[in-house]
mmCIF file of C-alpha atoms and ligand atoms in Angstrom:
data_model
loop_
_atom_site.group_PDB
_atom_site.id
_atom_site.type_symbol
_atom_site.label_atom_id
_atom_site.label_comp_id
_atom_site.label_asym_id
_atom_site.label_seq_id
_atom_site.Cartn_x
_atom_site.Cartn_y
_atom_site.Cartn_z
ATOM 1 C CA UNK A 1 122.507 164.451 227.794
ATOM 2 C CA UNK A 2 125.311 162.841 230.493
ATOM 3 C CA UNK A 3 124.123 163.135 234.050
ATOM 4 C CA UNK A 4 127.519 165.227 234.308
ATOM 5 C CA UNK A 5 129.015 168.485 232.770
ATOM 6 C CA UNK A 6 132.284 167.583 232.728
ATOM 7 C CA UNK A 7 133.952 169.742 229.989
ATOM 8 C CA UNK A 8 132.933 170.926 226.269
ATOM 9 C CA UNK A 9 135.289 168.925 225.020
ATOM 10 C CA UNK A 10 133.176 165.869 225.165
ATOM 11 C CA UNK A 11 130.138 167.400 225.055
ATOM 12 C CA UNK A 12 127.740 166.898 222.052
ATOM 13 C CA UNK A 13 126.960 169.668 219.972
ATOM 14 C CA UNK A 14 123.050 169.170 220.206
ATOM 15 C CA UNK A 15 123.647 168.744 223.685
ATOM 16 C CA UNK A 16 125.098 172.424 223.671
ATOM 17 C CA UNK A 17 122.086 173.849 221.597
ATOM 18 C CA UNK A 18 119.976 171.995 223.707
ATOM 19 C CA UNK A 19 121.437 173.693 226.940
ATOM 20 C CA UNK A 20 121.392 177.103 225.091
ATOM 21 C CA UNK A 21 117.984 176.868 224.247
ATOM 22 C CA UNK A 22 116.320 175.671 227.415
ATOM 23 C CA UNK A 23 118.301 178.860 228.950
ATOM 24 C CA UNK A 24 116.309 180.802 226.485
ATOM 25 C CA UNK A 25 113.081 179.933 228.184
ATOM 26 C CA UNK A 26 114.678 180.109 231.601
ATOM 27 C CA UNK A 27 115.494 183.607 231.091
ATOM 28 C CA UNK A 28 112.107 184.194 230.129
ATOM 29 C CA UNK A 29 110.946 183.008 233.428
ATOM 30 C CA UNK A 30 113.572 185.651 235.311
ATOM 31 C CA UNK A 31 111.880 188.400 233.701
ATOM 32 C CA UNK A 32 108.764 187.138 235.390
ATOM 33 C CA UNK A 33 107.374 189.157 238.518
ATOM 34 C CA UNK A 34 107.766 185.582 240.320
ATOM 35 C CA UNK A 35 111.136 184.312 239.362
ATOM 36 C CA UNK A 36 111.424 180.794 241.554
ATOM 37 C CA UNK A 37 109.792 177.639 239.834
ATOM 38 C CA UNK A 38 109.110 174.747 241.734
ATOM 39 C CA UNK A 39 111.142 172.605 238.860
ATOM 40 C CA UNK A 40 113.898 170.850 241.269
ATOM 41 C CA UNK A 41 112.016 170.875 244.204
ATOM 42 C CA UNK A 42 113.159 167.836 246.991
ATOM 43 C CA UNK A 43 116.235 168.187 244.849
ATOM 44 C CA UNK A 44 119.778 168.663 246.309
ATOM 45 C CA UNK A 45 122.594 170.747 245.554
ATOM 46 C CA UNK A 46 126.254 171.502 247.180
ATOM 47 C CA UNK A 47 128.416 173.955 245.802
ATOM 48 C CA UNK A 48 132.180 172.758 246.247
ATOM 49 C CA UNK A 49 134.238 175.672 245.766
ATOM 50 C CA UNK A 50 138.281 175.311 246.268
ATOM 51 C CA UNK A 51 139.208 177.915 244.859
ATOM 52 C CA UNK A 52 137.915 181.508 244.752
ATOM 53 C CA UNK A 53 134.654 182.676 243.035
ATOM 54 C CA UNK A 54 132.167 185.380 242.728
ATOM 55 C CA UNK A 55 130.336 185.025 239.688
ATOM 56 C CA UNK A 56 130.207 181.159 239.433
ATOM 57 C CA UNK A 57 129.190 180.579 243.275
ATOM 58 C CA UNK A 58 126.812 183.495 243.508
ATOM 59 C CA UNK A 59 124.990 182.431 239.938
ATOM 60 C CA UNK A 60 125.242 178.618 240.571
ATOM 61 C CA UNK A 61 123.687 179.159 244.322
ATOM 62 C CA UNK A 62 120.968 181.215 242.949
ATOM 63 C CA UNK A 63 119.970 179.301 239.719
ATOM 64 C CA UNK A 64 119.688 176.447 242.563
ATOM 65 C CA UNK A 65 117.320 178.822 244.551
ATOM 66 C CA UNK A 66 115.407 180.059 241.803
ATOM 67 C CA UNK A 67 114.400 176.149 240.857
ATOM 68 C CA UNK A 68 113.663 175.291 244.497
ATOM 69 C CA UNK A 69 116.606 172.961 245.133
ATOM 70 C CA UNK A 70 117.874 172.827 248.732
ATOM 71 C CA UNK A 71 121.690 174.256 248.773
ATOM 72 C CA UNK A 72 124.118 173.143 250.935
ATOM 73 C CA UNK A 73 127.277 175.696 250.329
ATOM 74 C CA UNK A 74 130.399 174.031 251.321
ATOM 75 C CA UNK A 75 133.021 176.221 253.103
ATOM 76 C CA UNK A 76 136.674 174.728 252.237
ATOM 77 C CA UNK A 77 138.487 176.366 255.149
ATOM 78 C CA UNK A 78 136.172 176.124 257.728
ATOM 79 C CA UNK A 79 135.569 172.253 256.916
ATOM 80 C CA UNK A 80 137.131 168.795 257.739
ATOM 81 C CA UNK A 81 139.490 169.385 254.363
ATOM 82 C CA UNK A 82 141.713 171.618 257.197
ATOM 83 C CA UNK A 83 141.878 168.681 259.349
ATOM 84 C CA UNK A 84 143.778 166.559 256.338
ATOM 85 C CA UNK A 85 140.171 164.762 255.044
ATOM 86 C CA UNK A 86 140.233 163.276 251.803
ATOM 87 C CA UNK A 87 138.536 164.813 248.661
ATOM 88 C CA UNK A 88 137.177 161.198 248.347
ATOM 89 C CA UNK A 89 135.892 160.944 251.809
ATOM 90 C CA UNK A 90 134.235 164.414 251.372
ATOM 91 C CA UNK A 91 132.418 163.770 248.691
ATOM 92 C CA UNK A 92 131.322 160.261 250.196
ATOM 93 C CA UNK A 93 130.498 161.747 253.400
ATOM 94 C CA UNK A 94 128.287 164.139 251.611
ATOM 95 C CA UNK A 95 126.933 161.782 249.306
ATOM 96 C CA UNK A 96 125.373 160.251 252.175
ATOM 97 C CA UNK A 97 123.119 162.874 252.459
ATOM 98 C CA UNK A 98 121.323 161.476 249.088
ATOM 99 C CA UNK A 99 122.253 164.914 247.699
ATOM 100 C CA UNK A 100 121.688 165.463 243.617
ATOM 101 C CA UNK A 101 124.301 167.823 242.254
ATOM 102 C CA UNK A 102 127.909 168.736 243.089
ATOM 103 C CA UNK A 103 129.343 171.625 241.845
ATOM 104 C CA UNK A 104 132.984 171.687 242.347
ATOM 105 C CA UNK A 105 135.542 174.341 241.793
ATOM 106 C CA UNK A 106 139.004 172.927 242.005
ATOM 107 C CA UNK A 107 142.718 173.818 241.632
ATOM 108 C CA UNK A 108 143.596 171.276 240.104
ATOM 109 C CA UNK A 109 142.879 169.675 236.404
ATOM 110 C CA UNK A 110 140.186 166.093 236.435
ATOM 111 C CA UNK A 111 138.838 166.725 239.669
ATOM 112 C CA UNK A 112 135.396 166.872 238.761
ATOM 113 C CA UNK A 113 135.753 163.674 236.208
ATOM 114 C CA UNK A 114 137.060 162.017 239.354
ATOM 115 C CA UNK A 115 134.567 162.795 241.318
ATOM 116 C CA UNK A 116 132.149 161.689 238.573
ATOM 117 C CA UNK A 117 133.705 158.384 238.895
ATOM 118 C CA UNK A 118 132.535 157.777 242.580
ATOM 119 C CA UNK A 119 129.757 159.247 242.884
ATOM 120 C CA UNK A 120 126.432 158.726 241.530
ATOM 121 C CA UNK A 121 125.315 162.611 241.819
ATOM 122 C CA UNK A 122 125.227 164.681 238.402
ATOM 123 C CA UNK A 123 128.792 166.338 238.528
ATOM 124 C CA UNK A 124 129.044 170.386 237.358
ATOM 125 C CA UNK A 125 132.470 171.104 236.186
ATOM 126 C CA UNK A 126 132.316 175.083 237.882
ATOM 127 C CA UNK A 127 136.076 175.161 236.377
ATOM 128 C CA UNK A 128 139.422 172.938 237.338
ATOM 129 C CA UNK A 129 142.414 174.031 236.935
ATOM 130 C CA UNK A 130 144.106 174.904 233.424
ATOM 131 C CA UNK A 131 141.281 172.237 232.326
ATOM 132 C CA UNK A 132 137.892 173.531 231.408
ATOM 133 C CA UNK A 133 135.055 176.127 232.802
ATOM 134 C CA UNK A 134 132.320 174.466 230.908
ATOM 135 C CA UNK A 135 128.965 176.848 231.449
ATOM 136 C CA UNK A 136 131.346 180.151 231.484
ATOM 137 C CA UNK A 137 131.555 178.398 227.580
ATOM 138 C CA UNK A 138 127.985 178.044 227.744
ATOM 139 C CA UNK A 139 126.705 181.770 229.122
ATOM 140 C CA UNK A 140 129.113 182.915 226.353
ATOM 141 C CA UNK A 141 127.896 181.167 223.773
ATOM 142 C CA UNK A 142 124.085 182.359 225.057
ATOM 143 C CA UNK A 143 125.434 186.269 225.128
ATOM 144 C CA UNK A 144 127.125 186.398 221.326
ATOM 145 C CA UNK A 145 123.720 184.496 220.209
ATOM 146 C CA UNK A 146 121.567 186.950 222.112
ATOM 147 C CA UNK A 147 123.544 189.483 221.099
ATOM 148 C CA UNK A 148 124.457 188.163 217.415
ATOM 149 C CA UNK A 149 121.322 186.245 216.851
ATOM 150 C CA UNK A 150 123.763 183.493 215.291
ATOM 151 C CA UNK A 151 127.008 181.728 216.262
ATOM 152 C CA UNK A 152 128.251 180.454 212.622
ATOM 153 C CA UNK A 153 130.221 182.436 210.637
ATOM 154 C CA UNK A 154 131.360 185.536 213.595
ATOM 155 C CA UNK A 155 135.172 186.206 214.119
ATOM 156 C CA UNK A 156 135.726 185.562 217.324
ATOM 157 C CA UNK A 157 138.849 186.734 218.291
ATOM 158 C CA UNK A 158 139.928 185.777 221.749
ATOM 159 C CA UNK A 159 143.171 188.348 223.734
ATOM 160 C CA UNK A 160 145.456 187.462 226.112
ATOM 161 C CA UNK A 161 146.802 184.766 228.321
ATOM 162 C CA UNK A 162 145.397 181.450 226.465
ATOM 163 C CA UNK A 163 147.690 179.115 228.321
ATOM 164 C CA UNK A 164 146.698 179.230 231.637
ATOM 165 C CA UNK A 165 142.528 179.622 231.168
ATOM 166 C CA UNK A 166 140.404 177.356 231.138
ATOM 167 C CA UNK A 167 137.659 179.843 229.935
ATOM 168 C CA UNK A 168 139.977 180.090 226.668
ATOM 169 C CA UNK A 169 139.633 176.570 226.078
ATOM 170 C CA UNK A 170 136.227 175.361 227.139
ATOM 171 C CA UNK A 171 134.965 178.311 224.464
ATOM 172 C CA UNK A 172 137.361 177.177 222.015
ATOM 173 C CA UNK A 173 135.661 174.044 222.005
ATOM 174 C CA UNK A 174 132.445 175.214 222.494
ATOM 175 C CA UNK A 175 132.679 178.072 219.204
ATOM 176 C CA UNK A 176 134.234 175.954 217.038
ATOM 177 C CA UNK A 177 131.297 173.026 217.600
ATOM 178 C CA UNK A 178 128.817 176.080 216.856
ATOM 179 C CA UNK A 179 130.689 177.234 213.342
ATOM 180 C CA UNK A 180 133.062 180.417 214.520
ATOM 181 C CA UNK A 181 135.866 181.204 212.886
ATOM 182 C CA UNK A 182 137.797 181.585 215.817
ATOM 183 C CA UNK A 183 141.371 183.837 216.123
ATOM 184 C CA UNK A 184 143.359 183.709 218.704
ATOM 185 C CA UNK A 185 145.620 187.127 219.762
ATOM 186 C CA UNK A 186 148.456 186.289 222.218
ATOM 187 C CA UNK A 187 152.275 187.156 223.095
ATOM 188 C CA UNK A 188 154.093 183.740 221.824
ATOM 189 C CA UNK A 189 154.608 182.483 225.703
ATOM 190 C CA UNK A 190 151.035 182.562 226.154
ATOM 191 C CA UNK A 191 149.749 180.608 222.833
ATOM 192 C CA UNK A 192 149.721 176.589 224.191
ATOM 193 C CA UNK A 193 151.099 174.299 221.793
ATOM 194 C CA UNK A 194 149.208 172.107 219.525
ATOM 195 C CA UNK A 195 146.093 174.973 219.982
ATOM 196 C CA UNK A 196 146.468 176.170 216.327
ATOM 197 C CA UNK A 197 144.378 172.674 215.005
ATOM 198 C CA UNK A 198 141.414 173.723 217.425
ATOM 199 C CA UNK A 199 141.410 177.573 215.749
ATOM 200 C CA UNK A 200 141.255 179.439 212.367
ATOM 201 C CA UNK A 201 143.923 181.681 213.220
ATOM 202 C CA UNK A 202 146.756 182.766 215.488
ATOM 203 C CA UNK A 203 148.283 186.481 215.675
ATOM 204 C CA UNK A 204 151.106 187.768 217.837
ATOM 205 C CA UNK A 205 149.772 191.583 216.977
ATOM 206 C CA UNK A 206 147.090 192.798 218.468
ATOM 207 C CA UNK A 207 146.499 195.688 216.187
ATOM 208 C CA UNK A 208 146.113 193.455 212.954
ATOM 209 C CA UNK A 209 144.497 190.671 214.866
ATOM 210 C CA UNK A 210 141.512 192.955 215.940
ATOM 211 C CA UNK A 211 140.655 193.778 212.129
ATOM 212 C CA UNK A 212 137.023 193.285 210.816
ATOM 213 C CA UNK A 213 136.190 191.067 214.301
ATOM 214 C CA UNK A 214 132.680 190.819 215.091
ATOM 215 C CA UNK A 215 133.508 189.552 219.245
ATOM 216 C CA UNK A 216 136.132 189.930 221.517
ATOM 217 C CA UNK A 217 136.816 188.015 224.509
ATOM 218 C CA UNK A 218 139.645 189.527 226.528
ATOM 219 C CA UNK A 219 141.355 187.294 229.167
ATOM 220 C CA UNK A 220 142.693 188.159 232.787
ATOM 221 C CA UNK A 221 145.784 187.681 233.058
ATOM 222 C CA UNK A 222 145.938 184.326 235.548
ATOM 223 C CA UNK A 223 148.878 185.193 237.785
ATOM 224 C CA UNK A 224 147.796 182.280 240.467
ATOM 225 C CA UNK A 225 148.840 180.266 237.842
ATOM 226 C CA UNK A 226 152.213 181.673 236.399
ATOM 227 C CA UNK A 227 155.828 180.873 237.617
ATOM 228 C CA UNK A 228 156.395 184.024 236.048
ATOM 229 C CA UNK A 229 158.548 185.367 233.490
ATOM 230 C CA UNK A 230 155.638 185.095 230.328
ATOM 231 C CA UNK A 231 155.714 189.308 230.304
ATOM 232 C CA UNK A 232 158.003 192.044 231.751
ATOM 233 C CA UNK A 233 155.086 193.959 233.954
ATOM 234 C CA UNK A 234 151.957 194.464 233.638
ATOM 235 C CA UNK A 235 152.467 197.790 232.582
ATOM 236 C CA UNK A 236 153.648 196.754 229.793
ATOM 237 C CA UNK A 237 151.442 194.138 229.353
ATOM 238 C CA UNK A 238 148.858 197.023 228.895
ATOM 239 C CA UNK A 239 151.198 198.847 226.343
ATOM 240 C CA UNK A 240 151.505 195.904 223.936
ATOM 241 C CA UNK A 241 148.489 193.881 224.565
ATOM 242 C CA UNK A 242 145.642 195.656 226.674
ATOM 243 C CA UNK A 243 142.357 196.328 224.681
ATOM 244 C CA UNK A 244 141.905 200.260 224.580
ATOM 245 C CA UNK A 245 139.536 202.618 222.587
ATOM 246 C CA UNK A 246 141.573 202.731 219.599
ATOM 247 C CA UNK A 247 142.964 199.395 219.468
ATOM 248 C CA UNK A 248 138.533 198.216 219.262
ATOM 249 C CA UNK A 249 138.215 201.202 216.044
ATOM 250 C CA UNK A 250 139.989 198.758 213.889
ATOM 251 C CA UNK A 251 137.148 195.877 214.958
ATOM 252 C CA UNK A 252 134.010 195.960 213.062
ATOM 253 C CA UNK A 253 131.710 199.098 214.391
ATOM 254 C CA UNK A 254 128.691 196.701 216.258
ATOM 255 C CA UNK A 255 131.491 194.644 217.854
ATOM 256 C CA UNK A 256 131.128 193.266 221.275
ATOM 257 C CA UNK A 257 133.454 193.149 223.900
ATOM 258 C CA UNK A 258 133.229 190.441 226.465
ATOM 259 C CA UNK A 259 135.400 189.167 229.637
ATOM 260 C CA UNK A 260 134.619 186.477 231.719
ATOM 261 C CA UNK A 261 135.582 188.584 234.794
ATOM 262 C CA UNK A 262 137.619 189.424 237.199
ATOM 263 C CA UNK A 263 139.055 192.226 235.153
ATOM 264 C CA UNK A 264 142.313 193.909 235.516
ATOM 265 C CA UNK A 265 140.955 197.403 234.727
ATOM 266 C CA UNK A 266 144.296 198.670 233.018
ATOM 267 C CA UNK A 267 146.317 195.469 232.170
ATOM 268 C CA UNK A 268 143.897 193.216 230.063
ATOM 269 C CA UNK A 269 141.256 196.200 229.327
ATOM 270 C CA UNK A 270 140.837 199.686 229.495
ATOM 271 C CA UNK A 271 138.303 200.907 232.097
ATOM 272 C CA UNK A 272 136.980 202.861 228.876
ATOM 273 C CA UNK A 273 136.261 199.791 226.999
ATOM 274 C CA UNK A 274 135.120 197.756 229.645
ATOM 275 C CA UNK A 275 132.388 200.593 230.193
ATOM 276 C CA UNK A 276 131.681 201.393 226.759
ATOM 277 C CA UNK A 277 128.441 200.682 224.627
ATOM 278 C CA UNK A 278 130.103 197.703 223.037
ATOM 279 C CA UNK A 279 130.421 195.848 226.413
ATOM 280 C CA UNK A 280 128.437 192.772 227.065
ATOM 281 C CA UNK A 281 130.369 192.263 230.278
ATOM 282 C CA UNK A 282 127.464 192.534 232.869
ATOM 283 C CA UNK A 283 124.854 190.980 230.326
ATOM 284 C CA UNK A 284 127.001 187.505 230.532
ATOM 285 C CA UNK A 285 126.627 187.690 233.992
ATOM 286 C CA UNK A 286 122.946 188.448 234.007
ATOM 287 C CA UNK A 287 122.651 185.698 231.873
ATOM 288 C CA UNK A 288 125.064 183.029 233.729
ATOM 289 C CA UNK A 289 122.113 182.411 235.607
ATOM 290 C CA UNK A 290 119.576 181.238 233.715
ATOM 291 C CA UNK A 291 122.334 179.183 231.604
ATOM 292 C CA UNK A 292 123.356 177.701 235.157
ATOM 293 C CA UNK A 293 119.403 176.838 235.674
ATOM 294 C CA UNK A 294 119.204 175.168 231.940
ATOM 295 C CA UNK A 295 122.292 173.019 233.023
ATOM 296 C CA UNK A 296 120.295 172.019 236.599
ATOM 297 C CA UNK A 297 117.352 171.353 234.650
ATOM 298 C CA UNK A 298 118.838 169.478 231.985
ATOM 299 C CA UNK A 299 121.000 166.934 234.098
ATOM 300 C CA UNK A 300 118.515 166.280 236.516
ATOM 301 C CA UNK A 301 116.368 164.817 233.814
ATOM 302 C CA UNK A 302 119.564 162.494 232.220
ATOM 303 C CA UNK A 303 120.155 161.653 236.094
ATOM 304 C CA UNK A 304 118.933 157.493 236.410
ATOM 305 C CA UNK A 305 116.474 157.674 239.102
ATOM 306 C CA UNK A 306 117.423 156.339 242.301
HETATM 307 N N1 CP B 401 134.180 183.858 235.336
HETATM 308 C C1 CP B 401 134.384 183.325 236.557
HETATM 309 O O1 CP B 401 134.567 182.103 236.711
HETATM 310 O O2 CP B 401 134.342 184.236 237.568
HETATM 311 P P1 CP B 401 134.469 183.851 239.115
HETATM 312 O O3 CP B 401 135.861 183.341 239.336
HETATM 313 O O4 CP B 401 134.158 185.128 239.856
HETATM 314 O O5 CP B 401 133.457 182.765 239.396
#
């Protein structure tokens, strides 16, 4: 293992299958009556969100909790970044704290690797721009085992707007290291070029791309990061593209459906799906955490000691 988690690109594939199964054993302890360990205690942690975040924050703040590391949550607005401060002289201002982990959410692509560059705290990529979400890769990967009991061999078909997520790609890499056959299902303005040598297949039809799949990942549309023009509405978005009842009957009958949230109920997915027995949505959250934990674990260990 890196001290960092920078992206999945990079990233080794034992390292991976190390991470996944460490998070095994982590959930194991979060089914325990007394869920905190005392693994990362003395430890550090601040979580350096630019950009907006429920699931990531919430499950990177409490993975730090749950192994005893002291959390320092960083508020953007409210902070010296208002009053024109550097990113570099934030991070070295809080490096002088002798803090061990930054997570950083960031608007724009290679923050984190430059932040890995000056600092000499283990780096958690919690997602930069149209760049890489690294453990939303990993807590995926985790679910479709769990759920799956293997990786090699599924059809994975991923829906909807591959171009501007960074979930898409951090579990392209990330499935196609672990053996899936992975499809892609996309209008032509949101396929990126020079994606179709990282996947088994690309369809511009929903309805045939959803035969004989085994998972489905359906993507929210990112409009934060559009110009605009890649659809006509979503209204119609959800006519051509969103992932209803009867569009999942032509998917094999134990599929899965998974989204890496926030959903638009009724543009990428129909509330009926999203609620139905073959959603695994609230399970990847669930296990986010003890992914996010592994990760902690697992870095603080490649860390050189100070
Ligand atoms: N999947 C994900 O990154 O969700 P949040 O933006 O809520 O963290």
């Amino acid at each position: 293992m890196d001290k960092d988690l920078l992206d999945i690109k990079s990233a080794a594939t034992a390292d991976i299958e190390l991470i996944l199964n460490t998070a095994s054993s982590f959930k194991d302890v979060l089914s325990r009556d007394i869920k905190k360990v005392p693994t990362l205690r003395g430890k550090t942690a601040v979580n350096l969100f630019f950009e907006p975040s429920t699931r990531t924050k919430t499950s990177f703040e409490l993975a730090e909790k749950r192994l005893s590391t002291d959390v320092i949550n960083f508020v953007v607005p409210s902070s010296s970044v208002a009053k024109g401060e550097t990113l570099y002289d934030t991070i070295k201002t809080i490096e002088s704290y002798g803090i061990d982990f930054i997570i950083i959410r960031h608007q724009f692509s290679g923050v984190p690797h430059f932040i890995s560059r000056i600092s000499k705290a283990s780096v958690i990529n919690a997602g930069d721009g149209i760049n890489e979400h690294p453990t939303q890769a990993l807590l995926d990967a985790f679910t479709i085992k769990e759920q799956k009991g293997t990786i090699a061999g599924l059809k994975i078909a991923i829906v909807g707007d591959i171009s501007h997520s960074r979930v898409a790609k951090s579990n392209i890499y990330c499935l196609k290291k672990l053996g899936a056959d992975i499809r892609l299902i996309a209008p032509h303005t949101l396929i990126p070029t020079g994606i179709e040598n990282d996947v088994t297949e690309i369809y511009h039809d929903i309805e045939s791309g959803i035969a004989d799949i085994d998972v489905i990942m359906t993507l929210r549309i990112q409009q934060e990061r559009q110009s605009g023009g890649f659809f006509s509405s979503t209204d119609e978005y959800f006519k051509f593209w969103g992932l209803t009842l009867k569009r999942l009957g032509k998917a094999r009958p134990d599929v899965i459906v998974m989204h890496p949230g926030p959903m638009n109920r009724g543009v990428e997915i129909a509330s009926e799906v999203a609620d139905s027995r073959h959603s695994v949505i609230n399970t990847q959250v669930t296990n986010g955490l003890a992914v996010r934990m592994a990760v902690l674990y697992l870095l603080d260990s490649a860390r050189p000691r100070k």
